[in-house]
Amino acid sequence: PKTLDAINRIYVTFRISGNSAPRILYHYTSSESFFNIISSESIWLTPIREMNDRSEGEYGDDVLRQYVEQHSGLDQYFNFDDRALFRKFAFCVTEQPDLLGNWREYAGHGEGFSIGFEAEELRKHFWLVRLVYDFEEKLEILNQVFESAIPVLTDSDIPDADKLQICSTIRTEANTIFKHSAFADEREWRFLQTDAVPGIVKYRASAFGPSPYIAAGKQSKIYHWPEFPVSQITCGPTMDRHLTVENTIRFLETIDATHIEVEASGAPLR
């Protein structure tokens, strides 16, 4: 019970920011992926370690390693050479529907779309977290985390396996939520799931070989909604804005999704 209580408090400390999410969160994607998402009424959560930023699964370790090295005795509990910890899947979103950097990086240099999802509907199935970019905020989170962890780590009656579980939880959460300040303009949030539920992981071909993903929506027997929770679509800035909006509205009419608002980007990207 002492270990489980500590782990629960660690989770809450890392994830409490997800309780204050905006009503709508936006996913930037290519034109092809947009069509697939809307047509299938499904999304895919993909492994965090396979995302665009090559520091995923490593940057959190860097912050954590620096922290434990500055606090006497903590480094003995962590093995940063173990890379087999991170089996988190995420669907990445942001607070803003029309961010110049996101169009460039995640939506075909502006030839894609941002899709506005109702956050509360996705939270019915997944954890929602806000990524942390500010270094001082990261340190404050770690201070609170170790207030929960240290009494267990230093208790000689607690089995080593329990202590390893606590350290693994801290590392996994840090690598999931901490991101370098250079990415702060992205204002990213993540819907999270693990592969712990039997039968939810599927595979697809990718640059990483057979790559796992978790489907949600009509493609899933477990994670689905009465109505696909999309309420807004923004068309990318480098397309013919008026024609793209018109085509998107007509497309939505064919799938009885006229409740979705469609607008053109105002970003100055050419």
Short mmCIF file of C-alpha atoms in Angstrom, two decimals:
data_model
loop_
_atom_site.label_atom_id
_atom_site.label_comp_id
_atom_site.label_asym_id
_atom_site.label_seq_id
_atom_site.Cartn_x
_atom_site.Cartn_y
_atom_site.Cartn_z
CA PRO A 1 0.00 0.00 0.00
CA LYS A 2 2.81 2.46 0.77
CA THR A 3 4.34 1.92 -2.67
CA LEU A 4 1.03 2.20 -4.50
CA ASP A 5 0.14 5.35 -2.59
CA ALA A 6 3.48 6.92 -3.56
CA ILE A 7 3.03 5.96 -7.22
CA ASN A 8 -0.48 7.42 -7.30
CA ARG A 9 0.77 10.70 -5.83
CA ILE A 10 3.61 10.76 -8.41
CA TYR A 11 1.10 10.34 -11.23
CA VAL A 12 -1.10 13.12 -9.87
CA THR A 13 1.87 15.49 -9.52
CA PHE A 14 2.98 14.98 -13.12
CA ARG A 15 -0.51 15.02 -14.61
CA ILE A 16 -2.49 17.55 -12.56
CA SER A 17 -2.06 20.24 -15.23
CA GLY A 18 -4.32 18.20 -17.51
CA ASN A 19 -7.29 19.18 -15.34
CA SER A 20 -7.25 22.73 -16.72
CA ALA A 21 -7.34 21.97 -20.45
CA PRO A 22 -9.05 24.23 -23.01
CA ARG A 23 -12.39 23.00 -24.34
CA ILE A 24 -10.94 22.36 -27.81
CA LEU A 25 -7.46 21.06 -28.58
CA TYR A 26 -6.03 20.95 -32.09
CA HIS A 27 -4.19 18.23 -34.00
CA TYR A 28 -2.08 19.36 -36.98
CA THR A 29 -1.73 16.88 -39.80
CA SER A 30 -1.18 16.39 -43.52
CA SER A 31 -4.01 16.54 -46.04
CA GLU A 32 -3.91 12.75 -46.49
CA SER A 33 -4.01 12.03 -42.75
CA PHE A 34 -6.79 14.59 -42.30
CA PHE A 35 -8.92 12.77 -44.86
CA ASN A 36 -8.25 9.41 -43.21
CA ILE A 37 -9.06 10.70 -39.71
CA ILE A 38 -12.33 12.34 -40.70
CA SER A 39 -13.44 9.57 -43.09
CA SER A 40 -12.77 6.77 -40.61
CA GLU A 41 -13.82 8.80 -37.55
CA SER A 42 -10.72 7.43 -35.85
CA ILE A 43 -7.42 8.58 -34.43
CA TRP A 44 -4.20 6.70 -33.74
CA LEU A 45 -2.08 7.04 -30.63
CA THR A 46 1.54 6.33 -31.56
CA PRO A 47 4.66 5.56 -29.47
CA ILE A 48 6.23 8.65 -27.96
CA ARG A 49 9.72 7.40 -28.81
CA GLU A 50 8.82 7.35 -32.52
CA MET A 51 7.74 11.00 -32.74
CA ASN A 52 9.40 13.76 -34.78
CA ASP A 53 11.54 15.14 -31.95
CA ARG A 54 14.54 12.82 -31.64
CA SER A 55 14.99 13.78 -27.99
CA GLU A 56 11.69 12.09 -27.05
CA GLY A 57 12.42 9.47 -24.40
CA GLU A 58 15.75 11.09 -23.57
CA TYR A 59 15.23 14.72 -22.61
CA GLY A 60 13.26 13.83 -19.47
CA ASP A 61 16.16 11.61 -18.43
CA ASP A 62 18.57 14.52 -18.90
CA VAL A 63 16.50 16.75 -16.59
CA LEU A 64 16.03 13.97 -14.06
CA ARG A 65 19.71 12.97 -14.11
CA GLN A 66 20.73 16.57 -13.43
CA TYR A 67 18.24 16.74 -10.55
CA VAL A 68 19.32 13.53 -8.80
CA GLU A 69 23.01 14.37 -9.18
CA GLN A 70 22.38 17.58 -7.26
CA HIS A 71 20.55 15.80 -4.44
CA SER A 72 22.80 13.54 -2.41
CA GLY A 73 21.93 9.85 -2.46
CA LEU A 74 19.22 9.89 -5.10
CA ASP A 75 21.40 8.79 -8.02
CA GLN A 76 21.86 5.31 -6.53
CA TYR A 77 18.21 4.47 -7.28
CA PHE A 78 18.25 5.23 -11.02
CA ASN A 79 19.67 3.27 -13.94
CA PHE A 80 19.60 5.65 -16.88
CA ASP A 81 21.10 3.03 -19.21
CA ASP A 82 17.84 1.06 -19.20
CA ARG A 83 15.96 2.11 -22.34
CA ALA A 84 13.17 -0.48 -22.15
CA LEU A 85 10.85 1.54 -19.94
CA PHE A 86 8.81 3.66 -22.26
CA ARG A 87 5.67 2.07 -23.68
CA LYS A 88 3.55 5.20 -23.74
CA PHE A 89 1.33 6.03 -26.70
CA ALA A 90 0.19 9.57 -27.40
CA PHE A 91 -2.09 11.65 -29.60
CA CYS A 92 -0.54 15.10 -29.78
CA VAL A 93 -2.58 18.30 -29.78
CA THR A 94 -2.09 21.98 -29.08
CA GLU A 95 -4.00 24.92 -27.65
CA GLN A 96 -4.09 26.98 -30.85
CA PRO A 97 -5.65 26.19 -34.26
CA ASP A 98 -3.42 28.43 -36.34
CA LEU A 99 0.22 28.32 -35.24
CA LEU A 100 2.79 29.16 -37.90
CA GLY A 101 5.44 26.76 -36.57
CA ASN A 102 3.00 23.87 -36.37
CA TRP A 103 1.88 24.38 -39.97
CA ARG A 104 5.50 24.14 -41.05
CA GLU A 105 6.48 21.17 -38.92
CA TYR A 106 3.40 18.95 -38.74
CA ALA A 107 1.04 19.89 -41.59
CA GLY A 108 2.96 19.62 -44.85
CA HIS A 109 4.41 23.15 -44.63
CA GLY A 110 0.90 24.57 -44.54
CA GLU A 111 -0.74 22.20 -47.03
CA GLY A 112 -2.60 20.32 -44.30
CA PHE A 113 -5.22 20.92 -41.64
CA SER A 114 -5.65 21.43 -37.92
CA ILE A 115 -8.51 19.43 -36.43
CA GLY A 116 -10.23 20.69 -33.30
CA PHE A 117 -11.18 17.93 -30.85
CA GLU A 118 -13.48 18.26 -27.84
CA ALA A 119 -11.01 17.59 -25.02
CA GLU A 120 -13.54 16.27 -22.50
CA GLU A 121 -14.72 13.58 -24.91
CA LEU A 122 -11.20 12.25 -25.48
CA ARG A 123 -10.55 12.40 -21.73
CA LYS A 124 -13.26 9.79 -21.24
CA HIS A 125 -10.76 7.22 -22.53
CA PHE A 126 -7.29 8.73 -22.11
CA TRP A 127 -5.12 10.67 -19.71
CA LEU A 128 -4.59 14.28 -20.80
CA VAL A 129 -1.38 16.10 -19.89
CA ARG A 130 0.10 19.49 -20.66
CA LEU A 131 3.75 19.40 -21.64
CA VAL A 132 6.15 21.37 -19.44
CA TYR A 133 8.78 23.56 -21.11
CA ASP A 134 9.83 25.94 -18.33
CA PHE A 135 12.85 24.60 -16.43
CA GLU A 136 11.79 26.07 -13.08
CA GLU A 137 8.39 24.40 -13.39
CA LYS A 138 10.12 21.08 -14.09
CA LEU A 139 12.19 21.45 -10.93
CA GLU A 140 9.11 22.28 -8.86
CA ILE A 141 7.37 19.16 -10.16
CA LEU A 142 10.40 17.02 -9.31
CA ASN A 143 10.57 18.52 -5.82
CA GLN A 144 6.97 17.42 -5.21
CA VAL A 145 7.55 14.02 -6.83
CA PHE A 146 10.47 13.21 -4.57
CA GLU A 147 8.56 14.30 -1.49
CA SER A 148 6.37 11.30 -2.27
CA ALA A 149 9.17 8.99 -3.44
CA ILE A 150 11.95 9.44 -0.88
CA PRO A 151 10.09 7.91 2.12
CA VAL A 152 9.67 4.72 0.08
CA LEU A 153 13.12 4.69 -1.52
CA THR A 154 14.83 5.07 1.86
CA ASP A 155 12.65 2.54 3.71
CA SER A 156 14.68 -0.64 4.29
CA ASP A 157 11.48 -2.67 4.64
CA ILE A 158 10.34 -1.86 1.10
CA PRO A 159 11.40 -4.51 -1.49
CA ASP A 160 13.86 -3.44 -4.17
CA ALA A 161 11.30 -4.33 -6.84
CA ASP A 162 8.93 -1.71 -5.42
CA LYS A 163 11.67 0.91 -5.42
CA LEU A 164 12.50 0.05 -9.04
CA GLN A 165 8.83 0.48 -9.93
CA ILE A 166 8.78 3.95 -8.38
CA CYS A 167 11.93 5.02 -10.24
CA SER A 168 10.57 3.63 -13.50
CA THR A 169 7.35 5.59 -12.99
CA ILE A 170 9.26 8.83 -12.39
CA ARG A 171 11.44 8.31 -15.47
CA THR A 172 8.51 7.41 -17.71
CA GLU A 173 6.44 10.41 -16.61
CA ALA A 174 9.38 12.82 -16.95
CA ASN A 175 10.09 11.60 -20.48
CA THR A 176 6.40 11.88 -21.35
CA ILE A 177 5.76 15.40 -20.04
CA PHE A 178 9.05 17.32 -20.01
CA LYS A 179 10.09 18.92 -23.30
CA HIS A 180 12.91 21.32 -24.21
CA SER A 181 12.05 25.01 -23.98
CA ALA A 182 12.92 25.43 -27.69
CA PHE A 183 9.54 23.82 -28.45
CA ALA A 184 7.54 26.07 -26.11
CA ASP A 185 5.70 27.86 -28.94
CA GLU A 186 4.00 24.57 -29.84
CA ARG A 187 1.95 24.65 -26.58
CA GLU A 188 1.55 20.90 -26.77
CA TRP A 189 -0.81 18.64 -24.84
CA ARG A 190 -1.02 14.85 -25.08
CA PHE A 191 -3.70 12.24 -24.73
CA LEU A 192 -1.96 9.17 -23.28
CA GLN A 193 -2.41 5.44 -23.04
CA THR A 194 -0.17 2.44 -22.35
CA ASP A 195 -0.21 -1.00 -23.94
CA ALA A 196 -1.36 -2.59 -20.67
CA VAL A 197 -4.86 -3.42 -21.94
CA PRO A 198 -4.72 -6.75 -23.83
CA GLY A 199 -5.55 -6.64 -27.51
CA ILE A 200 -5.50 -2.87 -28.07
CA VAL A 201 -2.18 -2.61 -29.91
CA LYS A 202 -2.06 -2.97 -33.70
CA TYR A 203 0.89 -2.67 -36.08
CA ARG A 204 1.65 -0.78 -39.27
CA ALA A 205 4.65 -0.45 -41.57
CA SER A 206 6.88 2.52 -40.75
CA ALA A 207 10.46 3.80 -40.83
CA PHE A 208 10.89 1.93 -37.52
CA GLY A 209 9.81 -1.40 -39.00
CA PRO A 210 6.53 -2.88 -37.73
CA SER A 211 5.36 0.02 -35.58
CA PRO A 212 2.66 -0.27 -32.87
CA TYR A 213 -0.32 2.04 -32.51
CA ILE A 214 -3.58 2.23 -30.59
CA ALA A 215 -6.73 3.11 -32.53
CA ALA A 216 -9.64 5.07 -31.09
CA GLY A 217 -12.99 5.75 -32.73
CA LYS A 218 -14.81 3.52 -35.21
CA GLN A 219 -11.63 1.47 -35.71
CA SER A 220 -11.65 0.46 -32.03
CA LYS A 221 -13.96 -1.85 -30.10
CA ILE A 222 -12.81 -0.33 -26.81
CA TYR A 223 -12.21 3.40 -27.33
CA HIS A 224 -15.07 4.99 -29.24
CA TRP A 225 -17.67 7.74 -28.91
CA PRO A 226 -21.36 8.06 -29.85
CA GLU A 227 -20.30 10.93 -32.14
CA PHE A 228 -16.75 11.61 -33.31
CA PRO A 229 -15.63 14.55 -31.10
CA VAL A 230 -14.46 16.98 -33.80
CA SER A 231 -15.98 20.46 -33.77
CA GLN A 232 -13.61 22.63 -35.82
CA ILE A 233 -11.33 22.36 -38.86
CA THR A 234 -8.79 24.95 -39.99
CA CYS A 235 -7.44 24.68 -43.54
CA GLY A 236 -3.72 25.28 -44.02
CA PRO A 237 -2.32 28.65 -45.14
CA THR A 238 -0.45 27.61 -48.30
CA MET A 239 -3.48 26.13 -50.05
CA ASP A 240 -6.09 28.03 -52.06
CA ARG A 241 -7.97 29.08 -48.95
CA HIS A 242 -11.42 29.69 -50.40
CA LEU A 243 -11.42 26.57 -52.59
CA THR A 244 -10.10 24.37 -49.76
CA VAL A 245 -12.76 25.61 -47.33
CA GLU A 246 -15.47 25.02 -49.95
CA ASN A 247 -14.22 21.51 -50.74
CA THR A 248 -13.93 20.65 -47.04
CA ILE A 249 -17.50 21.80 -46.33
CA ARG A 250 -18.81 19.74 -49.27
CA PHE A 251 -16.84 16.72 -48.07
CA LEU A 252 -18.32 17.03 -44.57
CA GLU A 253 -21.81 17.18 -46.07
CA THR A 254 -21.28 13.76 -47.66
CA ILE A 255 -20.53 12.17 -44.26
CA ASP A 256 -23.27 14.02 -42.31
CA ALA A 257 -20.75 16.11 -40.38
CA THR A 258 -22.10 19.58 -41.14
CA HIS A 259 -21.92 20.50 -37.45
CA ILE A 260 -18.14 20.91 -37.81
CA GLU A 261 -17.03 24.53 -38.33
CA VAL A 262 -14.56 25.12 -41.16
CA GLU A 263 -12.31 28.13 -41.55
CA ALA A 264 -9.18 29.17 -43.42
CA SER A 265 -5.87 29.82 -41.70
CA GLY A 266 -4.80 33.41 -41.26
CA ALA A 267 -1.12 32.53 -40.79
CA PRO A 268 1.33 34.42 -43.06
CA LEU A 269 2.89 31.34 -44.62
CA ARG A 270 3.50 31.07 -48.38
#
